[in-house]
Amino acid sequence: MTEKSSEMSDGELIEKNLAQLRLKPNLQGYDGLRRTFKWGDAEELVDWFPDGQINSVYNVIDRHALGERKDKAALIYDDGNGNVQKITFLEMYRETNKFANVLVKLGIKRQDRVFVFLQRSKELYVSFLGTIKAGAIASPMFPAFGPDAIRDRLLDSGAVALVTSSELAKRVYPIKEQLPDLKHIIVVDDADANAGEVSYQVEMESSAEDFETVPMDPEEYQFMLYTSGTTGKPKGVVHAHKGIVQQTLTSKWVLDLHDEDVYWCTADLGWVTGVVYGCLGPWSCGVTQVGLGGRFDPDLWYRSIQNHKVTVWYTAPTAVRMLMAKGDDLPAKYDLSSLRALYSVGEPLNPEGVKWALEVFDNKPFHDTWWQTETGSILITNFPEMPIKPGSMGKPLPGIEAEIVDEEGNVLPQGEEGNLVIRPGWPSMMREIWKNESKYNEYMRNGWYYTGDTAMIDDDGYFWYVGRADDVIKTSGERVGPFEVESALIEHDAVAEAGVIGKPDQLRGNIIKAFIVLTPGHAESEELKKDIQKFVKSRLAGHAYPREIDVVKTLPKTRSGKIMRRLLRAKELGLPIGDTSTLED
Ligand code: PRX
């Protein structure tokens, strides 16, 4: 189906023989569609209530449960230990209805914030979707978060309810007193919930299976996710119900989902990829999705493709590099012939990864996709009908105007590196940064949405990722703000000051590196560094701790006292130091 090239290099095209593809791509005639497509056309892909109202979850679950797909498996949940549960659209409909009724009984109101802090499980999907059905705003949290990360999110959003497990709740108790708005803790696995807590099991048992999914204004919010920037604590990126239009369209056009597909997205629901393409978009297309519990494990992953006969697979470059590092004997032990296409997101997909997939998965194309928490769906990609340019992010979705501009918003000539910007107004674009208008406005300059990424466009119109224009760190594809890590570091007794950067890493894309100044009375030692690492891990998250720590006497600062991470990075990487006129001394 694809032509394998033995000397593939950056910029070389992997041609596809379209006549031999197992399924005809949903999007055909890209160039024409770029000229003629209107967002109104995509609105026909979803169902609307009278008067132009909508609920994303009506589209994701209800319309299939009330139609021909009612007995089709929506979810194949595999707990990673050999226990597999198939849940039909009808069952998902009933369960999400019941959960919506539980929230109504608790007095949760329209657009209240309900957070879901769970490992991957049926309850995770049910409570996330049930919340949106009920008209509240759902926000899933990554299960590796520690107390500080949890507190920042629940406090900023004024969350009134939290759905969690008895295990994860232990990380909430230390900070519970700091959350005046949090009225309800719903515990999924504990029939005898602690005093003041709600038992999911008990409430669900007595809850009615009927619920009228609440018709929402398309601009009302369906979910929010906290993400990191250069400065300050994580910010709440809020998405409207109307986003489902584009989330559905891209699941069709980019992931190319067909009714007979079995689709697996490896991202956790705590990240936008898990929410949009591990839940909303593919189900809106009525496709069966695999949900795999447990941790990353090459054996388990290959087995999951084999056992569930996965046809379309969406994953991340770090995972691919980890699989590659395990060698090709392992995948050869499994029957992976069900696969027909692969997709990746979160960091650049190396040409070696594309090439590896061709070899290991019998010539299956690996498509890079580019997007962000803020964009709400894929905006740039190597489309199924197009030749793939390994190393490139691909081309903009029809309806998306993407350019490379300078700081003044002037469009730069092809081939020049600059800021990747998008013309605002696409349906799944974030609607606000929760209670932080000035942060939102920072993205919007010169009539463009500035993505924070730098990129360039080549002669064929393919986009190439260059890097971040800011200090945001992408480690294993996960987005970490240096300020959050610095804040956690200086809470440690031995740390007086801290500066944090991303350091390029073969496997993880980047690792987090910290430069710290010790408080008087503390001496540098490996033991101390380990203790500091453990401290940050336990407060923030397992992935957000510095893998490397350098003890320094002073940190470079501006005259106003801001740590110059740019200088730390330049020094670490042996780069030119650049303008130092604002340096303290
Ligand atoms: O820097 C880009 C990188 O991930 C950032 C967005 O991170 P997040 O909001 O966590 O969302 C990730 C999953 C949607 C971008 O600003 N990024 C995302 N996709 C790519 C990428 N970098 C290079 N290539 C990609 N395909």
Coordinates of C-alpha atoms and ligand atoms in Angstrom, one line a residue:
M1 CA 0.0 0.0 0.0
T2 CA 2.9 2.4 0.6
E3 CA 6.2 2.3 -1.2
K4 CA 8.9 1.6 1.2
S5 CA 12.0 3.6 0.6
S6 CA 15.3 2.4 1.8
E7 CA 17.0 5.8 1.7
M8 CA 14.2 7.8 3.2
S9 CA 15.5 11.2 4.5
D10 CA 13.9 14.4 5.7
G11 CA 11.7 15.9 3.1
E12 CA 11.4 12.8 1.0
L13 CA 7.8 11.8 0.2
I14 CA 6.3 8.4 1.0
E15 CA 3.8 8.0 -1.8
K16 CA 0.6 6.0 -1.2
N17 CA -1.1 3.8 -3.7
L18 CA -4.6 5.0 -3.0
A19 CA -6.2 2.2 -5.1
Q20 CA -4.7 -0.3 -2.7
L21 CA -5.7 1.3 0.6
R22 CA -7.9 -1.1 2.5
L23 CA -10.5 1.7 3.0
K24 CA -11.1 4.7 0.8
P25 CA -10.1 7.9 2.7
N26 CA -13.0 10.0 3.9
L27 CA -11.3 13.1 2.7
Q28 CA -10.6 13.2 -0.9
G29 CA -9.6 16.2 -3.0
Y30 CA -7.8 18.2 -0.4
D31 CA -6.7 21.0 -2.7
G32 CA -10.3 21.6 -3.9
L33 CA -11.7 21.5 -0.3
R34 CA -9.1 24.0 0.8
R35 CA -10.8 26.5 -1.6
T36 CA -14.4 25.5 -1.2
F37 CA -14.9 24.2 2.4
K38 CA -17.1 26.2 4.8
W39 CA -17.5 25.4 8.5
G40 CA -21.3 25.3 7.9
D41 CA -20.7 22.2 5.8
A42 CA -19.2 20.4 8.9
E43 CA -22.2 21.4 11.1
E44 CA -24.2 18.8 9.2
L45 CA -22.0 16.0 10.7
V46 CA -23.6 16.6 14.2
D47 CA -27.2 16.6 15.5
W48 CA -28.7 19.8 16.8
F49 CA -31.6 20.4 19.2
P50 CA -34.3 22.9 18.2
D51 CA -33.3 26.6 18.1
G52 CA -29.7 25.8 17.3
Q53 CA -28.9 24.2 20.6
I54 CA -26.6 21.3 21.0
N55 CA -25.0 19.0 23.5
S56 CA -21.7 17.4 22.5
V57 CA -22.5 14.2 24.4
Y58 CA -25.9 13.8 22.6
N59 CA -23.7 13.4 19.5
V60 CA -21.0 11.3 21.2
I61 CA -23.4 8.7 22.8
D62 CA -27.1 9.3 22.6
R63 CA -27.6 9.5 18.9
H64 CA -25.9 6.1 18.5
A65 CA -27.7 4.5 21.5
L66 CA -31.0 5.7 20.1
G67 CA -30.2 4.4 16.6
E68 CA -28.8 1.5 14.7
R69 CA -25.5 1.4 16.7
K70 CA -27.2 0.8 20.0
D71 CA -25.8 -2.8 20.4
K72 CA -22.4 -1.9 18.9
A73 CA -19.5 -1.9 21.3
A74 CA -18.6 1.8 22.1
L75 CA -15.8 0.8 24.5
I76 CA -13.5 -2.2 24.7
Y77 CA -12.1 -1.7 28.2
D78 CA -9.0 -3.8 28.9
D79 CA -7.7 -3.3 32.4
G80 CA -4.2 -4.5 31.3
N81 CA -4.5 -7.7 33.5
G82 CA -6.5 -9.7 31.0
N83 CA -9.9 -8.5 32.1
V84 CA -11.8 -7.2 29.1
Q85 CA -15.3 -5.5 29.2
K86 CA -17.3 -4.6 26.1
I87 CA -19.7 -1.7 26.7
T88 CA -22.3 -0.9 24.1
F89 CA -23.5 2.5 23.1
L90 CA -26.8 1.7 24.8
E91 CA -25.0 0.9 28.1
M92 CA -22.9 4.0 27.9
Y93 CA -26.1 6.0 27.3
R94 CA -27.8 4.5 30.4
E95 CA -24.8 4.9 32.6
T96 CA -24.1 8.5 31.6
N97 CA -27.8 9.2 32.1
K98 CA -27.6 7.7 35.6
F99 CA -24.6 9.8 36.4
A100 CA -26.2 12.9 35.1
N101 CA -29.1 12.2 37.5
V102 CA -26.7 11.7 40.4
L103 CA -25.3 15.2 39.7
V104 CA -28.7 16.8 39.5
K105 CA -29.6 15.1 42.8
L106 CA -26.5 16.7 44.4
G107 CA -27.6 20.1 43.2
I108 CA -24.9 20.5 40.5
K109 CA -26.0 23.4 38.3
R110 CA -25.5 24.4 34.7
Q111 CA -21.8 25.2 34.0
D112 CA -20.6 24.2 37.5
R113 CA -17.2 22.6 37.3
V114 CA -17.0 18.9 38.0
F115 CA -13.5 17.3 38.1
V116 CA -12.8 13.7 37.4
F117 CA -9.6 12.3 39.0
L118 CA -9.5 8.6 38.1
Q119 CA -7.3 6.0 36.5
R120 CA -8.6 4.8 33.2
S121 CA -11.8 2.9 33.9
K122 CA -15.4 2.7 32.7
E123 CA -16.3 5.2 35.5
L124 CA -13.8 7.7 34.1
Y125 CA -15.7 7.9 30.7
V126 CA -19.1 7.7 32.4
S127 CA -18.5 10.5 34.8
F128 CA -16.8 12.7 32.3
L129 CA -19.6 12.3 29.7
G130 CA -22.4 12.3 32.3
T131 CA -21.2 15.7 33.6
I132 CA -21.3 17.2 30.1
K133 CA -24.8 15.8 29.5
A134 CA -26.0 17.5 32.7
G135 CA -24.8 20.8 31.4
A136 CA -21.9 21.1 33.8
I137 CA -18.3 21.6 32.7
A138 CA -16.2 18.5 33.0
S139 CA -12.5 18.5 33.7
P140 CA -10.4 15.3 33.9
M141 CA -7.2 15.4 35.8
F142 CA -4.1 13.2 35.0
P143 CA -4.0 10.5 37.7
A144 CA -0.3 11.1 38.4
F145 CA -1.0 14.5 39.8
G146 CA 0.1 15.2 43.4
P147 CA -1.6 17.5 46.0
D148 CA -0.1 20.8 44.7
A149 CA -1.2 20.2 41.1
I150 CA -4.7 19.1 42.3
R151 CA -5.1 22.1 44.5
D152 CA -4.1 24.6 41.8
R153 CA -6.7 23.3 39.4
L154 CA -9.6 22.8 41.8
L155 CA -9.0 26.2 43.4
D156 CA -8.7 28.2 40.2
S157 CA -11.7 26.7 38.6
G158 CA -13.9 26.8 41.8
A159 CA -14.8 23.1 41.3
V160 CA -17.8 22.1 43.2
A161 CA -17.5 18.3 42.8
L162 CA -14.7 15.8 42.4
V163 CA -15.1 12.2 41.2
T164 CA -12.2 10.0 42.4
S165 CA -11.2 6.6 43.8
S166 CA -10.4 5.8 47.3
E167 CA -6.7 5.4 46.3
L168 CA -6.4 8.8 44.5
A169 CA -8.5 10.6 47.1
K170 CA -5.5 10.2 49.5
R171 CA -3.8 12.9 47.5
V172 CA -6.8 15.2 47.8
Y173 CA -7.2 15.0 51.6
P174 CA -4.0 17.0 52.5
I175 CA -5.3 20.0 50.5
K176 CA -9.1 19.6 50.9
E177 CA -9.3 22.4 53.6
Q178 CA -7.9 24.8 51.0
L179 CA -10.8 24.3 48.7
P180 CA -13.8 26.3 49.9
D181 CA -15.9 25.6 46.8
L182 CA -15.5 21.8 46.8
K183 CA -18.8 20.5 48.1
H184 CA -18.9 16.9 47.0
I185 CA -16.3 14.1 46.7
I186 CA -17.8 11.2 44.8
V187 CA -15.8 8.0 45.4
V188 CA -16.3 5.3 42.7
D189 CA -15.0 2.2 44.4
D190 CA -16.2 2.6 48.0
A191 CA -19.7 1.5 48.8
D192 CA -19.2 2.8 52.4
A193 CA -18.0 6.3 51.5
N194 CA -16.4 8.3 54.4
A195 CA -18.6 10.7 56.2
G196 CA -19.3 13.7 53.9
E197 CA -18.5 11.8 50.8
V198 CA -20.8 10.3 48.2
S199 CA -20.7 6.7 47.2
Y200 CA -20.8 6.4 43.4
Q201 CA -22.0 2.8 43.6
V202 CA -24.8 3.5 46.0
E203 CA -26.0 6.6 44.1
M204 CA -25.8 4.9 40.7
E205 CA -27.7 1.9 41.8
S206 CA -30.7 4.0 42.8
S207 CA -30.4 6.5 39.9
A208 CA -32.9 6.5 37.0
E209 CA -31.8 5.4 33.5
D210 CA -33.7 8.2 31.8
F211 CA -32.3 11.6 31.5
E212 CA -33.0 14.4 29.1
T213 CA -29.6 15.5 27.8
V214 CA -29.5 19.2 28.5
P215 CA -29.7 21.4 25.3
M216 CA -26.9 24.0 25.5
D217 CA -26.1 27.1 23.6
P218 CA -23.2 26.1 21.3
E219 CA -21.0 28.6 23.0
E220 CA -21.6 27.2 26.5
Y221 CA -18.8 25.1 27.8
Q222 CA -18.4 21.3 27.6
F223 CA -14.9 20.8 29.2
M224 CA -11.9 22.5 30.5
L225 CA -8.3 21.4 30.8
Y226 CA -5.4 23.0 32.7
T227 CA -2.2 23.4 30.7
S228 CA 1.1 25.1 31.2
G229 CA 2.6 28.3 29.8
T230 CA 5.9 30.1 30.4
T231 CA 4.8 32.1 33.4
G232 CA 2.5 31.4 36.3
K233 CA 0.5 28.4 37.4
P234 CA -1.4 26.2 34.9
K235 CA -4.3 27.9 33.2
G236 CA -7.8 26.6 32.5
V237 CA -8.4 26.3 28.8
V238 CA -12.1 26.2 28.2
H239 CA -13.9 24.5 25.3
A240 CA -17.5 25.1 24.0
H241 CA -20.0 22.5 22.9
K242 CA -19.7 23.7 19.4
G243 CA -16.2 22.2 19.3
I244 CA -17.8 18.8 18.7
V245 CA -18.3 19.9 15.1
Q246 CA -14.6 20.0 14.4
Q247 CA -13.8 17.2 16.7
T248 CA -16.2 15.0 14.6
L249 CA -14.9 16.4 11.3
T250 CA -11.2 15.7 12.1
S251 CA -12.0 12.2 13.4
K252 CA -13.5 11.6 10.0
W253 CA -11.0 13.4 7.8
V254 CA -7.7 13.0 9.7
L255 CA -8.0 9.8 11.7
D256 CA -10.1 8.7 8.8
L257 CA -12.5 6.6 11.0
H258 CA -14.9 4.3 9.3
D259 CA -17.8 2.4 11.0
E260 CA -15.9 -0.9 10.9
D261 CA -12.7 0.5 12.5
V262 CA -11.5 -0.5 16.0
Y263 CA -9.6 2.5 17.1
W264 CA -7.1 2.9 19.9
C265 CA -5.9 6.2 21.3
T266 CA -3.2 5.7 24.0
A267 CA -3.4 9.1 25.6
D268 CA -4.8 9.5 29.1
L269 CA -8.0 11.5 29.5
G270 CA -6.1 13.9 31.7
W271 CA -4.7 15.4 28.4
V272 CA -6.5 16.9 25.5
T273 CA -5.6 14.1 23.2
G274 CA -7.4 11.6 25.5
V275 CA -10.4 13.8 25.8
V276 CA -10.9 14.8 22.1
Y277 CA -9.5 11.7 20.3
G278 CA -9.8 9.0 23.1
C279 CA -13.4 9.9 23.8
L280 CA -15.4 12.6 22.1
G281 CA -14.5 12.7 18.4
P282 CA -14.3 8.9 17.6
W283 CA -17.5 8.2 19.5
S284 CA -19.3 11.0 17.7
C285 CA -18.4 9.0 14.6
G286 CA -19.9 5.9 16.2
V287 CA -16.6 4.0 16.2
T288 CA -15.5 1.3 18.7
Q289 CA -12.7 2.5 20.9
V290 CA -10.2 0.5 22.9
G291 CA -9.3 1.8 26.4
L292 CA -6.3 0.2 28.0
G293 CA -5.5 0.4 31.7
G294 CA -2.2 -0.1 33.3
R295 CA 1.2 1.5 32.6
F296 CA 3.2 1.7 29.4
D297 CA 4.5 -1.8 28.6
P298 CA 5.6 -2.8 25.1
D299 CA 4.3 -6.3 25.4
L300 CA 0.9 -5.2 26.6
W301 CA 0.7 -2.6 23.8
Y302 CA 1.4 -5.0 21.0
R303 CA -0.9 -7.5 22.6
S304 CA -3.6 -4.9 22.7
I305 CA -3.4 -4.3 19.0
Q306 CA -3.4 -8.0 18.3
N307 CA -6.2 -9.0 20.7
H308 CA -8.6 -6.2 20.0
K309 CA -7.8 -6.1 16.3
V310 CA -7.0 -2.5 16.3
T311 CA -7.2 -0.9 12.9
V312 CA -6.3 2.8 13.6
W313 CA -3.9 3.7 16.3
Y314 CA -3.2 7.2 17.7
T315 CA -0.1 7.5 19.9
A316 CA 2.9 9.7 20.8
P317 CA 6.5 9.9 19.6
T318 CA 8.1 9.1 23.0
A319 CA 6.1 5.9 23.2
V320 CA 7.2 5.1 19.6
R321 CA 10.8 5.7 20.6
M322 CA 10.4 3.4 23.6
L323 CA 8.9 0.7 21.4
M324 CA 11.7 1.1 18.9
A325 CA 14.3 0.8 21.7
K326 CA 12.8 -2.6 22.6
G327 CA 13.8 -3.9 19.2
D328 CA 11.9 -5.5 16.3
D329 CA 11.8 -9.1 17.6
L330 CA 9.1 -8.2 20.1
P331 CA 6.5 -6.9 17.5
A332 CA 7.3 -9.9 15.3
K333 CA 5.8 -12.2 18.0
Y334 CA 2.4 -10.6 17.5
D335 CA -0.1 -10.6 14.7
L336 CA -0.4 -6.9 14.0
S337 CA -2.0 -7.2 10.6
S338 CA -5.3 -5.6 11.7
L339 CA -3.6 -2.2 11.6
R340 CA -4.3 0.0 8.6
A341 CA -3.0 3.4 9.8
L342 CA -1.1 5.1 12.6
Y343 CA -1.1 8.7 13.9
S344 CA 1.0 10.6 16.4
V345 CA 0.9 13.9 18.3
G346 CA 2.6 15.9 21.0
E347 CA 6.2 16.3 19.7
P348 CA 7.9 15.9 16.4
L349 CA 7.5 12.4 14.9
N350 CA 11.1 11.6 13.8
P351 CA 11.5 10.3 10.3
E352 CA 13.1 7.2 11.9
G353 CA 9.7 6.6 13.6
V354 CA 7.9 6.7 10.3
K355 CA 10.4 4.4 8.8
W356 CA 10.2 2.0 11.7
A357 CA 6.5 1.8 11.4
L358 CA 6.7 0.9 7.7
E359 CA 9.0 -1.9 8.6
V360 CA 7.4 -3.3 11.7
F361 CA 3.7 -2.8 10.7
D362 CA 4.1 -4.1 7.2
N363 CA 4.1 -0.8 5.3
K364 CA 1.5 1.0 7.3
P365 CA 1.6 4.9 7.0
F366 CA 2.4 6.9 10.1
H367 CA 0.8 10.3 10.1
D368 CA 2.0 13.2 12.2
T369 CA -0.7 15.5 13.6
W370 CA -0.2 18.9 15.1
W371 CA -2.5 20.7 17.5
Q372 CA -2.7 22.0 21.1
T373 CA -4.9 22.0 24.2
E374 CA -6.0 25.4 23.1
T375 CA -6.9 24.5 19.5
G376 CA -9.3 21.7 20.6
S377 CA -8.7 19.5 17.6
I378 CA -6.1 18.7 14.9
L379 CA -5.3 21.7 12.7
I380 CA -2.2 20.5 10.7
T381 CA -1.6 16.9 9.6
N382 CA -0.4 14.5 7.0
F383 CA -3.8 13.5 5.6
P384 CA -4.6 9.9 4.6
E385 CA -4.9 10.7 0.9
M386 CA -1.6 12.6 0.8
P387 CA 1.9 11.4 0.5
I388 CA 3.6 11.6 3.9
K389 CA 6.7 13.8 4.3
P390 CA 8.5 12.1 7.2
G391 CA 9.5 14.7 9.8
S392 CA 6.9 17.2 8.7
M393 CA 3.6 18.0 10.5
G394 CA 1.7 18.1 7.2
K395 CA -0.8 20.6 5.9
P396 CA -3.6 22.7 7.4
L397 CA -7.1 21.3 7.7
P398 CA -9.5 22.8 5.1
G399 CA -11.1 25.8 6.9
I400 CA -7.9 26.6 8.8
E401 CA -5.6 29.5 7.8
A402 CA -2.2 28.8 9.2
E403 CA 0.9 31.0 8.5
I404 CA 4.4 31.8 9.6
V405 CA 4.7 35.4 10.8
D406 CA 7.1 37.7 12.6
E407 CA 6.4 39.5 15.9
E408 CA 4.4 42.2 14.0
G409 CA 2.2 39.7 12.3
N410 CA 3.8 40.0 8.8
V411 CA 3.6 36.8 6.9
L412 CA 7.1 35.4 6.2
P413 CA 8.3 33.9 2.9
Q414 CA 8.2 30.2 2.4
G415 CA 11.2 28.5 3.9
E416 CA 11.7 31.1 6.7
E417 CA 11.3 30.2 10.3
G418 CA 8.9 32.2 12.5
N419 CA 5.8 32.1 14.7
L420 CA 3.2 29.6 13.8
V421 CA -0.1 31.4 13.8
I422 CA -3.7 30.5 13.0
R423 CA -6.5 32.9 12.0
P424 CA -9.0 32.8 14.9
G425 CA -12.5 31.6 14.6
W426 CA -12.4 27.8 14.1
P427 CA -15.2 25.9 15.9
S428 CA -13.0 24.0 18.4
M429 CA -10.9 27.0 19.4
M430 CA -10.7 27.6 23.2
R431 CA -13.2 30.2 24.3
E432 CA -11.4 31.6 27.3
I433 CA -8.7 31.1 29.8
W434 CA -10.7 30.5 33.0
K435 CA -11.1 33.9 34.7
N436 CA -8.0 35.2 33.1
E437 CA -8.7 37.5 30.2
S438 CA -5.3 39.0 30.0
K439 CA -3.7 35.5 29.5
Y440 CA -6.2 34.8 26.7
N441 CA -5.3 38.1 25.1
E442 CA -1.6 37.3 25.1
Y443 CA -2.4 34.6 22.4
M444 CA -4.3 37.1 20.2
R445 CA -2.0 39.5 18.4
N446 CA -2.1 41.3 15.1
G447 CA -5.3 39.5 14.2
W448 CA -3.7 36.1 14.7
Y449 CA -3.7 33.3 17.3
Y450 CA -0.1 32.9 18.2
T451 CA 0.5 29.2 19.0
G452 CA 3.8 29.7 20.9
D453 CA 5.5 27.3 18.4
T454 CA 8.0 28.2 15.7
A455 CA 7.8 26.5 12.4
M456 CA 8.4 26.9 8.7
I457 CA 6.5 26.0 5.4
D458 CA 8.4 24.3 2.6
D459 CA 8.0 24.6 -1.2
D460 CA 5.3 21.9 -1.2
G461 CA 3.2 23.7 1.5
Y462 CA 4.2 21.2 4.2
F463 CA 4.7 22.6 7.7
W464 CA 7.8 21.8 9.7
Y465 CA 8.0 22.2 13.5
V466 CA 11.0 24.1 14.7
G467 CA 10.5 24.6 18.5
R468 CA 8.8 26.5 21.1
A469 CA 8.9 30.3 21.1
D470 CA 8.6 30.3 24.9
D471 CA 9.9 28.4 27.9
V472 CA 7.3 25.6 27.9
I473 CA 8.9 22.2 28.2
K474 CA 7.7 19.2 26.3
T475 CA 8.8 16.1 28.1
S476 CA 7.7 12.7 26.8
G477 CA 5.1 14.8 24.9
E478 CA 3.7 16.2 28.1
R479 CA 3.5 19.9 28.6
V480 CA 5.2 21.2 31.7
G481 CA 5.6 24.9 32.8
P482 CA 9.0 25.8 34.3
F483 CA 7.3 28.0 36.8
E484 CA 5.3 25.2 38.3
V485 CA 8.5 23.1 38.8
E486 CA 10.4 26.1 40.2
S487 CA 7.5 26.8 42.6
A488 CA 7.6 23.2 43.8
L489 CA 11.4 23.2 44.1
I490 CA 11.6 26.3 46.3
E491 CA 9.1 24.7 48.7
H492 CA 11.9 22.3 49.6
D493 CA 13.9 23.4 52.7
A494 CA 17.2 23.1 51.0
V495 CA 16.3 25.2 47.9
A496 CA 16.6 29.0 48.0
E497 CA 16.2 29.7 44.2
A498 CA 15.5 27.6 41.2
G499 CA 15.5 27.9 37.4
V500 CA 14.1 25.2 35.2
I501 CA 14.6 24.4 31.5
G502 CA 14.0 21.6 29.0
K503 CA 17.1 19.8 27.9
P504 CA 17.0 17.8 24.6
D505 CA 16.9 14.1 25.2
Q506 CA 17.0 11.2 22.6
L507 CA 14.2 9.3 24.2
R508 CA 11.9 11.8 25.9
G509 CA 12.3 14.7 23.5
N510 CA 13.3 16.8 26.4
I511 CA 14.0 16.2 30.1
I512 CA 13.4 18.7 32.9
K513 CA 16.6 20.2 34.2
A514 CA 16.8 22.4 37.3
F515 CA 19.5 24.8 38.4
I516 CA 19.2 25.5 42.1
V517 CA 20.8 27.7 44.7
L518 CA 20.9 26.0 48.1
T519 CA 19.8 27.6 51.4
P520 CA 22.6 28.3 53.9
G521 CA 23.5 25.2 55.9
H522 CA 22.8 22.7 53.1
A523 CA 25.6 21.1 51.1
E524 CA 25.4 19.5 47.7
S525 CA 25.1 15.7 47.7
E526 CA 23.5 13.0 45.5
E527 CA 21.3 12.1 48.4
L528 CA 20.0 15.7 48.7
K529 CA 19.3 15.8 44.9
K530 CA 17.3 12.6 45.2
D531 CA 15.3 13.9 48.1
I532 CA 14.5 17.1 46.1
Q533 CA 13.4 15.0 43.1
K534 CA 11.2 12.9 45.3
F535 CA 9.7 16.0 46.9
V536 CA 8.7 17.5 43.5
K537 CA 7.4 14.2 42.3
S538 CA 5.1 13.7 45.2
R539 CA 3.7 17.3 45.1
L540 CA 3.4 18.0 41.4
A541 CA 3.4 14.8 39.3
G542 CA 5.4 11.8 38.4
H543 CA 6.4 13.2 35.0
A544 CA 7.1 16.8 36.1
Y545 CA 10.2 16.4 38.3
P546 CA 13.7 17.4 37.3
R547 CA 15.7 14.4 36.1
E548 CA 18.8 16.5 36.3
I549 CA 19.7 19.0 39.0
D550 CA 22.8 21.3 39.0
V551 CA 23.7 23.2 42.2
V552 CA 24.9 26.7 41.3
K553 CA 26.0 29.7 43.4
T554 CA 23.7 32.2 41.6
L555 CA 21.1 32.2 38.9
P556 CA 21.2 34.8 36.0
K557 CA 18.4 37.3 36.6
T558 CA 17.1 40.5 35.1
R559 CA 17.4 43.7 37.1
S560 CA 13.7 43.2 38.1
G561 CA 14.7 39.8 39.5
K562 CA 13.3 37.5 36.8
I563 CA 15.3 34.3 36.3
M564 CA 16.7 34.3 32.7
R565 CA 16.0 30.7 31.7
R566 CA 17.2 31.6 28.2
L567 CA 20.7 32.0 29.5
L568 CA 20.6 28.8 31.5
R569 CA 19.5 27.0 28.4
A570 CA 22.1 28.7 26.2
K571 CA 24.9 27.8 28.7
E572 CA 23.7 24.2 29.1
L573 CA 23.4 23.6 25.3
G574 CA 26.5 25.6 24.3
L575 CA 24.3 28.1 22.3
P576 CA 25.1 31.8 21.7
I577 CA 24.1 33.8 24.8
G578 CA 22.4 36.6 22.9
D579 CA 21.3 39.9 24.3
T580 CA 22.2 40.2 28.0
S581 CA 21.5 44.0 28.4
T582 CA 18.8 43.3 30.9
L583 CA 21.0 41.0 33.0
E584 CA 21.4 42.0 36.6
D585 CA 25.2 42.1 36.6
Ligands
PRX1 O1 4.8 22.5 20.9 C1 3.8 21.8 20.3 C2 3.7 20.4 20.7 O2 2.8 20.3 21.7 C3 2.3 21.6 22.0 C4 0.9 21.5 22.5 O3 0.9 20.7 23.7 P1 -0.4 20.3 24.4 O4 -1.3 21.5 24.6 O5 -0.1 19.5 25.6 O6 -1.1 19.4 23.3 C5 -0.5 18.2 22.9 C6 -1.5 17.3 22.2 C7 -2.5 18.0 21.3 C8 2.4 22.4 20.8 O7 2.4 23.7 21.0 N1 3.2 19.6 19.6 C9 2.0 19.1 19.4 N2 1.9 18.3 18.3 C10 3.2 18.4 17.7 C11 4.0 19.2 18.5 N3 5.3 19.4 18.2 C12 5.8 18.9 17.1 N4 5.0 18.1 16.3 C13 3.7 17.8 16.5 N5 3.0 17.1 15.7

